[in-house]
Coordinates of C-alpha atoms and ligand atoms in Angstrom, one line a residue:
X1 CA -20.6 45.1 63.2
X2 CA -17.8 43.7 61.1
X3 CA -18.0 40.4 59.1
X4 CA -14.9 38.3 59.0
X5 CA -14.2 35.2 56.8
X6 CA -11.4 32.9 57.9
X7 CA -10.2 29.9 55.9
X8 CA -7.9 27.3 57.4
X9 CA -5.9 26.7 54.3
X10 CA -4.0 23.7 55.8
X11 CA -7.4 21.9 55.6
X12 CA -8.6 23.1 52.2
X13 CA -8.4 20.2 49.7
X14 CA -9.0 22.2 46.6
X15 CA -7.8 20.0 43.7
X16 CA -7.6 16.9 45.9
X17 CA -11.2 15.8 46.3
X18 CA -12.9 19.2 46.2
X19 CA -13.3 21.2 43.0
X20 CA -13.8 24.8 44.4
X21 CA -17.2 23.9 45.8
X22 CA -17.4 27.0 47.9
X23 CA -16.9 29.3 44.9
X24 CA -19.3 27.4 42.8
X25 CA -22.0 27.5 45.4
X26 CA -21.6 31.1 46.6
X27 CA -24.7 33.1 45.5
X28 CA -22.7 36.3 45.2
X29 CA -20.3 34.5 42.7
X30 CA -23.3 33.2 40.9
X31 CA -24.5 36.7 40.3
X32 CA -21.2 37.4 38.6
X33 CA -19.2 39.1 41.4
X34 CA -16.0 37.7 42.7
X35 CA -16.7 37.0 46.3
X36 CA -14.7 33.8 46.4
X37 CA -11.8 33.4 44.0
X38 CA -8.7 31.3 43.7
X39 CA -5.4 32.7 44.8
X40 CA -3.0 31.5 42.0
X41 CA -0.1 31.5 44.4
X42 CA -1.4 28.5 46.4
X43 CA -4.5 27.4 44.5
X44 CA -6.6 28.0 47.6
X45 CA -9.8 30.2 47.8
X46 CA -9.9 33.7 49.0
X47 CA -13.1 35.3 50.4
X48 CA -13.7 39.0 49.9
X49 CA -15.2 40.0 53.3
X50 CA -16.8 43.2 51.8
X51 CA -18.8 41.2 49.3
X52 CA -19.7 38.3 51.5
X53 CA -23.4 38.5 52.6
X54 CA -22.9 35.9 55.4
X55 CA -25.4 33.5 53.8
X56 CA -23.7 30.6 55.5
X57 CA -23.6 28.3 52.5
X58 CA -19.9 27.9 52.1
X59 CA -19.0 27.1 55.7
X60 CA -21.8 24.5 55.8
X61 CA -21.0 22.8 52.6
X62 CA -17.2 22.8 52.6
X63 CA -16.3 19.1 53.0
X64 CA -13.5 19.8 55.5
X65 CA -15.3 22.6 57.3
X66 CA -12.3 24.9 56.9
X67 CA -14.3 28.1 56.4
X68 CA -15.7 30.3 59.2
X69 CA -17.8 33.3 58.5
X70 CA -19.0 35.4 61.4
X71 CA -19.9 38.8 62.7
X72 CA -17.6 40.1 65.3
X73 CA -19.2 41.2 68.6
X74 CA -20.2 44.9 68.7
X75 CA -17.8 45.4 71.6
X76 CA -14.9 45.0 69.2
X77 CA -15.2 48.4 67.6
X78 CA -11.4 48.8 67.8
X79 CA -9.1 47.3 65.3
X80 CA -7.1 44.1 65.9
X81 CA -3.6 44.3 67.2
X82 CA -2.6 41.5 64.8
X83 CA -4.0 39.9 61.7
X84 CA -1.8 37.4 59.9
X85 CA -3.2 37.9 56.4
X86 CA -6.3 37.9 54.4
X87 CA -8.9 35.4 55.7
X88 CA -6.8 34.6 58.7
X89 CA -6.8 34.8 62.5
X90 CA -7.2 38.2 64.3
X91 CA -6.1 39.1 67.8
X92 CA -7.7 42.0 69.8
X93 CA -5.8 43.5 72.8
X94 CA -2.9 42.2 74.7
X95 CA -2.3 40.9 78.2
X96 CA -0.3 43.3 80.4
X97 CA 2.9 42.2 82.3
X98 CA 3.0 43.5 85.9
X99 CA 6.1 44.0 88.0
X100 CA 6.5 41.6 90.9
X101 CA 3.7 39.4 89.6
X102 CA 3.1 36.2 87.7
X103 CA 0.3 36.9 85.2
X104 CA -1.3 33.6 84.1
X105 CA -2.9 33.4 80.7
X106 CA -5.8 31.1 80.2
X107 CA -7.6 30.2 77.0
X108 CA -8.3 27.6 74.4
X109 CA -5.7 26.3 71.9
X110 CA -5.9 28.4 68.7
X111 CA -7.2 31.5 70.5
X112 CA -4.1 33.7 70.2
X113 CA -2.1 33.1 73.5
X114 CA 1.2 32.4 71.7
X115 CA 0.6 35.3 69.3
X116 CA 0.1 37.6 72.3
X117 CA 3.3 36.3 73.9
X118 CA 5.2 36.6 70.7
X119 CA 4.2 40.2 70.3
X120 CA 5.1 41.1 73.9
X121 CA 8.4 39.3 73.7
X122 CA 9.3 41.2 70.5
X123 CA 9.5 38.2 68.2
X124 CA 6.4 39.3 66.3
X125 CA 5.7 42.8 65.2
X126 CA 2.0 43.7 65.6
X127 CA 0.5 45.0 62.3
X128 CA -2.8 46.4 63.7
X129 CA -4.6 44.4 61.2
X130 CA -2.8 46.1 58.2
X131 CA -1.2 42.9 57.0
X132 CA -0.5 44.2 53.5
X133 CA 1.5 47.3 54.8
X134 CA 4.8 47.7 56.5
X135 CA 4.0 49.7 59.7
X136 CA 6.6 51.9 61.3
X137 CA 7.4 51.5 65.0
X138 CA 6.0 55.0 65.6
X139 CA 2.6 53.9 64.1
X140 CA 2.3 51.1 66.7
X141 CA 3.5 53.3 69.6
X142 CA 1.2 56.1 68.4
X143 CA -1.8 53.8 68.3
X144 CA -1.4 52.9 72.0
X145 CA 0.2 56.3 73.1
X146 CA -2.1 56.9 76.0
X147 CA -1.9 53.4 77.5
X148 CA 0.6 51.2 79.3
X149 CA 1.2 49.3 76.0
X150 CA 2.4 52.5 74.2
X151 CA 5.1 52.9 76.8
X152 CA 5.9 49.2 76.7
X153 CA 6.3 49.2 72.9
X154 CA 8.4 52.3 73.0
X155 CA 10.8 50.6 75.4
X156 CA 10.6 47.3 73.6
X157 CA 11.4 48.7 70.1
X158 CA 14.2 50.8 71.6
X159 CA 15.7 47.6 73.1
X160 CA 15.2 48.9 76.6
X161 CA 13.3 45.9 77.9
X162 CA 15.3 42.8 78.4
X163 CA 13.2 39.7 77.7
X164 CA 13.5 36.0 78.2
X165 CA 11.1 33.6 76.4
X166 CA 10.5 29.9 76.9
X167 CA 8.7 28.8 73.7
X168 CA 5.8 26.4 73.5
X169 CA 7.5 24.3 70.8
X170 CA 10.5 23.2 72.7
X171 CA 11.4 20.6 70.1
X172 CA 12.6 23.6 67.9
X173 CA 15.5 24.0 70.4
X174 CA 16.9 20.6 69.2
X175 CA 16.7 21.9 65.6
X176 CA 18.6 25.1 66.2
X177 CA 21.2 23.8 68.7
X178 CA 22.7 20.4 68.7
X179 CA 25.4 20.9 71.4
X180 CA 25.6 19.8 75.0
X181 CA 23.2 21.1 77.6
X182 CA 26.1 22.7 79.6
X183 CA 27.3 24.6 76.5
X184 CA 23.8 25.9 75.8
X185 CA 23.3 27.0 79.4
X186 CA 26.8 28.7 79.6
X187 CA 25.7 30.9 76.7
X188 CA 22.5 32.1 78.4
X189 CA 23.3 31.9 82.1
X190 CA 23.7 35.6 83.0
X191 CA 22.9 35.1 86.7
X192 CA 25.1 32.1 87.4
X193 CA 22.0 30.2 88.5
X194 CA 21.6 27.5 85.9
X195 CA 23.2 24.7 88.1
X196 CA 20.9 25.7 91.0
X197 CA 17.8 25.7 88.7
X198 CA 18.9 22.3 87.1
X199 CA 19.2 21.0 90.7
X200 CA 15.8 22.4 91.6
X201 CA 14.3 20.4 88.7
X202 CA 16.4 17.2 89.5
X203 CA 18.1 17.7 86.2
X204 CA 21.8 18.3 87.0
X205 CA 22.7 15.0 85.4
X206 CA 21.6 16.4 82.1
X207 CA 24.5 18.9 81.9
X208 CA 26.7 16.5 79.8
X209 CA 24.0 15.3 77.5
X210 CA 23.4 16.6 74.0
X211 CA 20.0 18.3 73.3
X212 CA 19.2 15.8 70.6
X213 CA 19.4 13.0 73.1
X214 CA 16.8 14.5 75.6
X215 CA 13.3 13.3 76.0
X216 CA 10.3 15.7 76.0
X217 CA 10.4 16.2 79.7
X218 CA 14.1 16.6 79.9
X219 CA 14.1 19.1 77.1
X220 CA 11.3 21.1 78.9
X221 CA 13.4 21.2 82.1
X222 CA 16.4 22.6 80.1
X223 CA 14.3 25.1 78.3
X224 CA 12.8 26.4 81.6
X225 CA 16.3 26.6 83.2
X226 CA 17.7 28.4 80.1
X227 CA 14.9 31.0 80.1
X228 CA 15.1 31.5 83.9
X229 CA 18.9 31.9 83.9
X230 CA 18.8 35.0 81.7
X231 CA 18.7 38.4 83.3
X232 CA 15.4 39.8 82.2
X233 CA 12.8 42.5 82.9
X234 CA 10.0 40.3 81.6
X235 CA 10.0 36.4 81.5
X236 CA 7.6 34.5 79.3
X237 CA 6.8 30.8 79.8
X238 CA 4.6 29.2 77.1
X239 CA 3.1 25.9 78.5
X240 CA 6.0 25.1 80.9
X241 CA 4.1 22.0 82.3
X242 CA 3.9 20.1 79.0
X243 CA 5.9 16.8 79.2
X244 CA 6.8 17.3 82.8
X245 CA 5.8 14.7 85.4
X246 CA 3.6 15.5 88.3
X247 CA 6.5 16.2 90.8
X248 CA 8.4 18.4 88.4
X249 CA 5.4 20.5 87.5
X250 CA 5.2 21.8 91.1
X251 CA 9.0 22.3 91.2
X252 CA 9.0 24.2 87.9
X253 CA 6.1 26.3 89.2
X254 CA 8.0 27.2 92.3
X255 CA 11.1 28.1 90.2
X256 CA 9.1 30.3 87.9
X257 CA 7.3 32.0 90.8
X258 CA 10.7 32.9 92.3
X259 CA 11.6 35.0 89.2
X260 CA 9.0 37.7 89.9
X261 CA 10.4 40.5 92.1
X262 CA 9.8 44.2 92.3
X263 CA 11.8 44.8 89.1
X264 CA 10.7 41.8 87.0
X265 CA 7.4 40.5 85.5
X266 CA 6.5 37.0 84.6
X267 CA 3.8 35.8 82.2
X268 CA 2.8 32.2 81.9
X269 CA 0.5 30.4 79.5
X270 CA -0.7 27.1 80.8
X271 CA -3.6 24.5 80.4
X272 CA -2.9 22.6 83.6
X273 CA -5.3 24.4 85.9
X274 CA -3.7 23.2 89.1
X275 CA -0.3 24.5 88.0
X276 CA -1.7 27.7 86.6
X277 CA -3.6 28.3 89.9
X278 CA -0.5 27.7 91.9
X279 CA 1.9 29.7 89.8
X280 CA -0.2 32.9 89.1
X281 CA -0.9 36.1 91.0
X282 CA -3.4 37.3 88.4
X283 CA -5.3 35.7 85.5
X284 CA -6.1 37.1 82.1
X285 CA -8.5 35.1 80.1
X286 CA -8.5 34.9 76.3
X287 CA -11.8 34.1 74.6
X288 CA -13.2 34.2 71.1
X289 CA -13.5 31.6 68.3
X290 CA -10.8 29.0 67.8
X291 CA -8.6 29.8 64.8
X292 CA -10.8 32.8 63.9
X293 CA -10.3 35.6 66.5
X294 CA -9.2 36.0 70.1
X295 CA -9.8 38.8 72.6
X296 CA -7.8 39.4 75.8
X297 CA -10.0 40.0 78.8
X298 CA -9.5 42.1 81.9
X299 CA -7.0 41.2 84.7
X300 CA -8.7 39.2 87.4
X301 CA -7.8 37.6 90.7
X302 CA -6.6 34.0 90.2
X303 CA -9.7 32.5 91.8
X304 CA -12.2 34.7 89.9
X305 CA -10.3 34.4 86.6
X306 CA -10.3 30.6 86.7
X307 CA -13.8 30.3 88.1
X308 CA -15.2 32.7 85.5
X309 CA -13.3 30.8 82.8
X310 CA -14.9 27.5 83.9
X311 CA -18.3 29.2 84.1
X312 CA -17.9 30.5 80.5
X313 CA -19.0 34.0 81.6
X314 CA -16.7 37.0 82.2
X315 CA -18.5 39.3 84.7
X316 CA -16.3 42.5 84.1
X317 CA -16.7 42.2 80.4
X318 CA -20.4 41.0 80.6
X319 CA -19.5 38.4 78.0
X320 CA -20.7 34.8 77.8
X321 CA -18.1 33.1 75.6
X322 CA -19.2 29.4 76.1
X323 CA -22.8 28.1 76.3
X324 CA -22.0 25.7 79.1
X325 CA -20.1 25.8 82.4
X326 CA -17.4 23.3 83.1
X327 CA -18.3 21.6 86.4
X328 CA -16.4 19.6 88.9
X329 CA -18.3 17.3 91.2
X330 CA -17.4 16.4 94.7
X331 CA -15.7 13.0 94.9
X332 CA -18.0 10.0 94.6
X333 CA -16.0 6.9 95.6
X334 CA -19.1 4.8 96.1
X335 CA -19.6 4.3 92.3
X336 CA -17.5 1.2 91.9
X337 CA -18.1 -0.4 95.3
X338 CA -20.1 -3.5 95.0
X339 CA -19.3 -4.1 91.3
X340 CA -17.7 -7.4 90.4
X341 CA -13.9 -7.8 90.1
X342 CA -13.0 -7.7 86.4
X343 CA -9.3 -8.3 86.5
X344 CA -6.7 -9.3 89.1
X345 CA -3.0 -9.2 89.1
X346 CA -0.6 -10.8 91.6
X347 CA 2.6 -9.7 93.3
X348 CA 5.2 -9.2 90.5
X349 CA 8.8 -8.1 90.1
X350 CA 10.6 -7.1 87.0
X351 CA 14.3 -6.2 86.8
X352 CA 16.3 -4.6 84.0
X353 CA 20.0 -3.8 84.0
X354 CA 19.6 -0.6 86.0
X355 CA 16.0 -0.7 87.1
X356 CA 13.8 -2.8 89.3
X357 CA 10.0 -2.6 89.7
X358 CA 8.0 -4.3 92.5
X359 CA 4.2 -4.6 92.1
X360 CA 1.9 -5.6 95.0
X361 CA -1.3 -7.5 94.2
X362 CA -4.4 -5.6 93.0
X363 CA -7.6 -5.7 91.0
X364 CA -9.8 -3.6 88.8
X365 CA -13.6 -3.7 88.9
X366 CA -16.0 -3.4 86.0
X367 CA -16.8 0.2 85.1
X368 CA -13.8 1.5 87.0
X369 CA -11.2 4.1 85.9
X370 CA -7.9 3.3 87.7
X371 CA -5.7 6.4 87.5
X372 CA -1.9 6.0 87.7
X373 CA 0.3 8.8 89.0
X374 CA 3.9 9.2 89.8
X375 CA 7.1 10.7 88.6
X376 CA 8.6 9.6 85.3
X377 CA 11.1 6.7 85.4
X378 CA 9.3 4.7 88.1
X379 CA 8.0 2.0 85.9
X380 CA 4.5 3.0 84.9
X381 CA 4.9 1.9 81.3
X382 CA 6.7 -1.3 82.5
X383 CA 3.6 -2.0 84.6
X384 CA 1.3 -1.7 81.6
X385 CA 3.5 -3.9 79.5
X386 CA 3.4 -6.6 82.2
X387 CA -0.4 -6.5 82.2
X388 CA -0.6 -6.9 78.4
X389 CA 2.1 -9.7 78.5
X390 CA 4.3 -7.6 76.2
X391 CA 7.0 -8.5 78.8
X392 CA 7.1 -11.2 81.4
X393 CA 7.7 -10.7 85.1
X394 CA 10.8 -12.3 86.7
X395 CA 8.7 -13.1 89.8
X396 CA 5.0 -13.6 89.9
X397 CA 2.4 -13.9 87.1
X398 CA -0.4 -12.0 85.5
X399 CA -3.6 -13.2 83.8
X400 CA -3.5 -12.5 80.0
X401 CA -5.9 -9.8 78.9
X402 CA -6.4 -7.9 75.6
X403 CA -5.3 -4.3 76.1
X404 CA -6.0 -1.4 73.8
X405 CA -3.2 1.2 74.2
X406 CA -3.1 4.9 73.6
X407 CA 0.6 5.7 73.4
X408 CA 2.1 8.6 75.4
X409 CA 3.3 10.3 72.1
X410 CA 0.5 9.7 69.6
X411 CA 2.1 9.2 66.0
X412 CA 1.0 11.7 63.3
X413 CA 2.8 10.0 60.3
X414 CA -0.4 8.2 59.4
X415 CA -1.6 8.1 55.8
X416 CA -5.3 8.8 55.0
X417 CA -8.1 10.7 56.6
X418 CA -9.5 10.7 60.1
X419 CA -12.5 8.7 58.9
X420 CA -10.3 6.0 57.3
X421 CA -8.1 5.8 60.5
X422 CA -11.2 5.4 62.8
X423 CA -12.9 3.0 60.5
X424 CA -10.0 0.6 60.8
X425 CA -10.3 0.6 64.6
X426 CA -14.1 0.9 65.0
X427 CA -15.5 -0.9 61.9
X428 CA -19.4 -0.8 61.8
X429 CA -19.5 0.6 65.4
X430 CA -18.6 4.0 63.8
X431 CA -22.1 4.2 62.3
X432 CA -23.9 3.8 65.6
X433 CA -25.7 6.8 67.1
X434 CA -23.9 6.3 70.4
X435 CA -20.5 6.3 68.8
X436 CA -21.3 9.4 66.7
X437 CA -22.7 11.3 69.7
X438 CA -20.4 10.2 72.5
X439 CA -17.1 9.7 70.8
X440 CA -17.1 11.7 67.5
X441 CA -19.2 14.7 68.6
X442 CA -17.8 15.1 72.1
X443 CA -14.2 14.8 71.0
X444 CA -14.8 17.3 68.2
X445 CA -13.8 14.7 65.5
X446 CA -17.0 14.8 63.5
X447 CA -16.0 17.9 61.6
X448 CA -12.5 16.5 61.0
X449 CA -13.5 13.2 59.4
X450 CA -12.4 14.2 55.9
X451 CA -9.2 15.9 57.1
X452 CA -5.9 14.2 56.6
X453 CA -4.4 12.8 59.9
X454 CA -1.0 14.2 59.0
X455 CA -2.5 17.8 59.0
X456 CA -4.1 17.6 62.5
X457 CA -2.9 19.8 65.4
X458 CA -1.3 18.2 68.4
X459 CA -4.6 18.4 70.4
X460 CA -6.7 17.0 67.5
X461 CA -4.3 14.2 67.1
X462 CA -4.5 13.4 70.8
X463 CA -8.3 13.2 70.7
X464 CA -8.2 11.0 67.6
X465 CA -5.9 8.5 69.3
X466 CA -8.1 8.4 72.4
X467 CA -11.1 7.7 70.1
X468 CA -9.2 5.0 68.2
X469 CA -8.1 3.4 71.5
X470 CA -11.7 3.2 72.7
X471 CA -12.9 2.0 69.3
X472 CA -11.1 -1.4 69.6
X473 CA -12.9 -4.4 71.2
X474 CA -10.8 -5.1 74.4
X475 CA -11.0 -5.8 78.1
X476 CA -8.8 -3.1 79.3
X477 CA -8.1 0.4 77.9
X478 CA -4.7 1.7 78.8
X479 CA -4.5 5.4 78.1
X480 CA -1.1 7.1 78.5
X481 CA -1.2 10.9 79.1
X482 CA -4.5 11.8 77.3
X483 CA -4.3 15.4 78.6
X484 CA -1.1 16.3 76.8
X485 CA -1.4 19.0 74.1
X486 CA -5.1 19.7 74.8
X487 CA -6.8 22.7 76.5
X488 CA -9.0 22.8 79.6
X489 CA -12.3 22.3 77.8
X490 CA -11.0 19.3 75.8
X491 CA -9.3 17.7 78.9
X492 CA -12.6 17.5 80.7
X493 CA -14.4 16.3 77.6
X494 CA -11.8 13.6 77.1
X495 CA -12.2 12.6 80.8
X496 CA -16.0 12.5 80.4
X497 CA -15.7 10.4 77.2
X498 CA -13.4 7.8 78.8
X499 CA -15.6 7.6 81.9
X500 CA -18.9 7.2 80.0
X501 CA -17.4 4.6 77.7
X502 CA -16.1 2.5 80.6
X503 CA -19.5 2.7 82.5
X504 CA -21.6 1.9 79.4
X505 CA -19.5 -1.0 78.3
X506 CA -18.7 -2.5 81.7
X507 CA -15.0 -2.5 81.0
X508 CA -12.1 -0.8 82.8
X509 CA -9.6 1.9 81.9
X510 CA -6.1 2.5 83.3
X511 CA -5.2 6.2 82.8
X512 CA -1.7 7.5 83.3
X513 CA -1.6 11.3 83.6
X514 CA 0.3 14.1 85.3
X515 CA -2.6 16.7 85.5
X516 CA -3.9 16.5 89.1
X517 CA -7.1 18.2 88.2
X518 CA -7.7 15.8 85.3
X519 CA -7.0 12.8 87.5
X520 CA -9.2 14.2 90.3
X521 CA -12.0 14.4 87.7
X522 CA -11.6 11.0 86.1
X523 CA -10.4 8.6 88.8
X524 CA -12.4 6.1 90.7
X525 CA -9.3 4.6 92.3
X526 CA -5.6 5.1 92.1
X527 CA -2.2 3.5 91.8
X528 CA 0.7 5.6 93.0
X529 CA 4.2 4.9 91.8
X530 CA 7.0 5.8 94.2
X531 CA 10.7 5.1 94.4
X532 CA 13.9 6.5 92.9
X533 CA 13.4 7.5 89.2
X534 CA 15.4 5.4 86.8
X535 CA 16.6 3.0 89.5
X536 CA 13.8 1.5 91.5
X537 CA 10.0 1.8 91.5
X538 CA 7.2 0.3 93.6
X539 CA 3.5 0.5 93.4
X540 CA 1.2 1.7 96.2
X541 CA -2.5 0.7 95.7
X542 CA -5.0 0.4 94.2
X543 CA -6.2 2.9 96.7
X544 CA -9.6 4.7 96.9
X545 CA -9.4 8.1 95.2
X546 CA -9.2 10.0 98.5
X547 CA -6.3 7.9 99.8
X548 CA -4.6 7.9 96.5
X549 CA -4.8 11.7 96.0
X550 CA -3.7 12.1 99.6
X551 CA -0.6 10.0 98.9
X552 CA 0.2 11.9 95.7
X553 CA -0.2 15.3 97.3
X554 CA 1.9 14.3 100.3
X555 CA 4.6 13.2 97.9
X556 CA 4.3 16.6 96.2
X557 CA 4.3 18.4 99.5
X558 CA 1.2 20.4 98.8
X559 CA -2.3 20.5 100.2
X560 CA -5.6 20.9 98.4
X561 CA -8.8 22.6 99.3
X562 CA -12.1 22.6 97.4
X563 CA -13.3 25.9 95.8
X564 CA -16.7 26.6 97.3
X565 CA -18.2 28.0 94.0
X566 CA -17.0 25.4 91.5
X567 CA -16.0 22.4 93.7
X568 CA -12.7 22.4 91.8
X569 CA -9.6 21.4 93.8
X570 CA -7.2 24.3 94.6
X571 CA -3.7 24.2 96.0
X572 CA -3.4 25.9 99.4
X573 CA -0.8 28.7 99.7
X574 CA 2.1 27.1 101.5
X575 CA 2.1 28.0 105.2
X576 CA -1.5 29.3 105.2
X577 CA -3.7 28.4 108.1
X578 CA -5.5 25.7 106.1
X579 CA -2.3 24.4 104.7
X580 CA -0.8 24.0 108.2
X581 CA -4.0 22.5 109.6
X582 CA -4.3 19.9 106.8
X583 CA -0.7 18.9 107.1
X584 CA -0.9 18.5 110.9
X585 CA -3.9 16.1 110.3
X586 CA -2.2 14.3 107.4
X587 CA -5.1 15.4 105.2
X588 CA -3.4 16.7 102.1
X589 CA -6.5 16.1 99.9
X590 CA -9.5 18.5 100.5
X591 CA -12.1 15.8 100.8
X592 CA -10.5 14.5 103.9
X593 CA -10.6 17.9 105.6
X594 CA -14.0 19.0 106.7
Ligands
SF4_1 FE1 -11.4 24.4 49.9 FE2 -13.6 23.9 51.3 FE3 -13.6 25.6 49.2 FE4 -13.4 23.0 48.8 S1 -15.1 24.1 49.7 S2 -12.1 24.7 47.9 S3 -12.2 22.4 50.6 S4 -12.5 25.9 51.1
SF4_2 FE1 -20.4 33.5 49.6 FE2 -20.3 34.6 52.0 FE3 -22.3 32.9 51.4 FE4 -19.8 32.0 51.7 S1 -21.0 32.9 53.3 S2 -21.3 31.5 50.1 S3 -18.6 33.7 50.8 S4 -21.9 34.9 50.5

């Protein structure tokens, strides 16, 4: 057994509201030893893991809960492959790239997925936990000499593996290169395929644009094309679905799959389960404790890997890593039927210089979650602005209602703490037991209340803005892309929080998202946007969930079946018997096919 102490220094507020409380309370310090001491370099505490008795006082009393002390599982007798520094994250084992295959990596944010990819792609040298020493290449190769990884590192360090890497943080591309898309691609296109790939992602028109002018989705397309156009032995794609709309996710998945042949390997990290399921030939699960340690599990079939992940128990490893299973429930479209109509809108039309939106009449019922799906550029945001009277229709009219918005890109430049931000939105409600339990606890915000908003991760910020949106007193809650930046567990928690809130308060929510699995989980009914992106959009619906999902999947040209074990929807392999049968019947959504 080995005890580790991890401090999230970005959250430590020593000198700013905390006066070294951990050190003052530590019983080992009180007896005169130096178990917790201040590092003069950054004025933050350091915990000596060899002296710590694991009494649990400092993690419990730290006002920002930035300390974790735990005993690593016995199975982790071996040393980590990477530890960033004293009291910081450790990674054990690495996923293995396989020729001719797409290996999907599944795990929570902060569990080491990007660290693993950075090591395998050569941008981070593993230190085997010896963070204060400079290891030689031969030390690392020697450590894994009898395994596939030993050979991999040997070839990697000798420059004999050609790698291509699509990073998670695509906004960094804009910081390092400010030229035109075509100039960037001409530098990396070693296969003369960039135009074809741009065309596959409906992005040829971006060639003449500067990187700094691109939206998140456009930048993601360019980053995928740049990585795919290189000649490589191993391709890495870190969260390729982020910022992409529903149609492009599937197109990007097809493109990435096409890169794996008998000489190349592809590795993909992704939280969108439908995309990961579709793209992968095998799954490797990462588990552990967020921000503390991560372990790479065994290779599994796609179905078993995702199902075991949802179950929280890895059979091969005999390891329960979550104390609850994530469950999908078969569709229940009866829930809103019979409830009174809460809000109606009429036929509307709105034109801008280059874009026209047509809306057919519809209504939303009390306690209903109306999900909105469709490609970007078809007028989803315009529709929400019409409902809130932010803009007026050219033809038609809409009843005025108070709408609480969660913006697509939640701002982080907010002064003050999480508590202060939520208090402004929720007022006294914040003290109620229901709010504490069903909003703060479920969204994992309770432990972040004294943290500064500006220091939150992308996922934490997303959950904070969902909470703030639901905290305001309004008729309609419009929530734009709540699944962005958050992992599988949190996506389903966010879905549950929104759904419970809407039912309890008898209000309604309009949720725009591109994650089919998330929508399948949350939606009672659906609006589907179709048309020609950037030119013309029209709305189909509201439809019942079955019909709406059928419409979306038909548009995407994919069919779904239901996994017998977990009830989660899975994309059928194109051309499989079930795929052909469902297409012939016009039943793209599994619930329609018996
Ligand atoms: Fe930092 Fe927490 Fe220690 Fe205070 S108690 S100094 S916030 S680690
Ligand atoms: Fe000290 Fe360890 Fe107890 Fe923290 S958990 S107070 S470091 S002995």
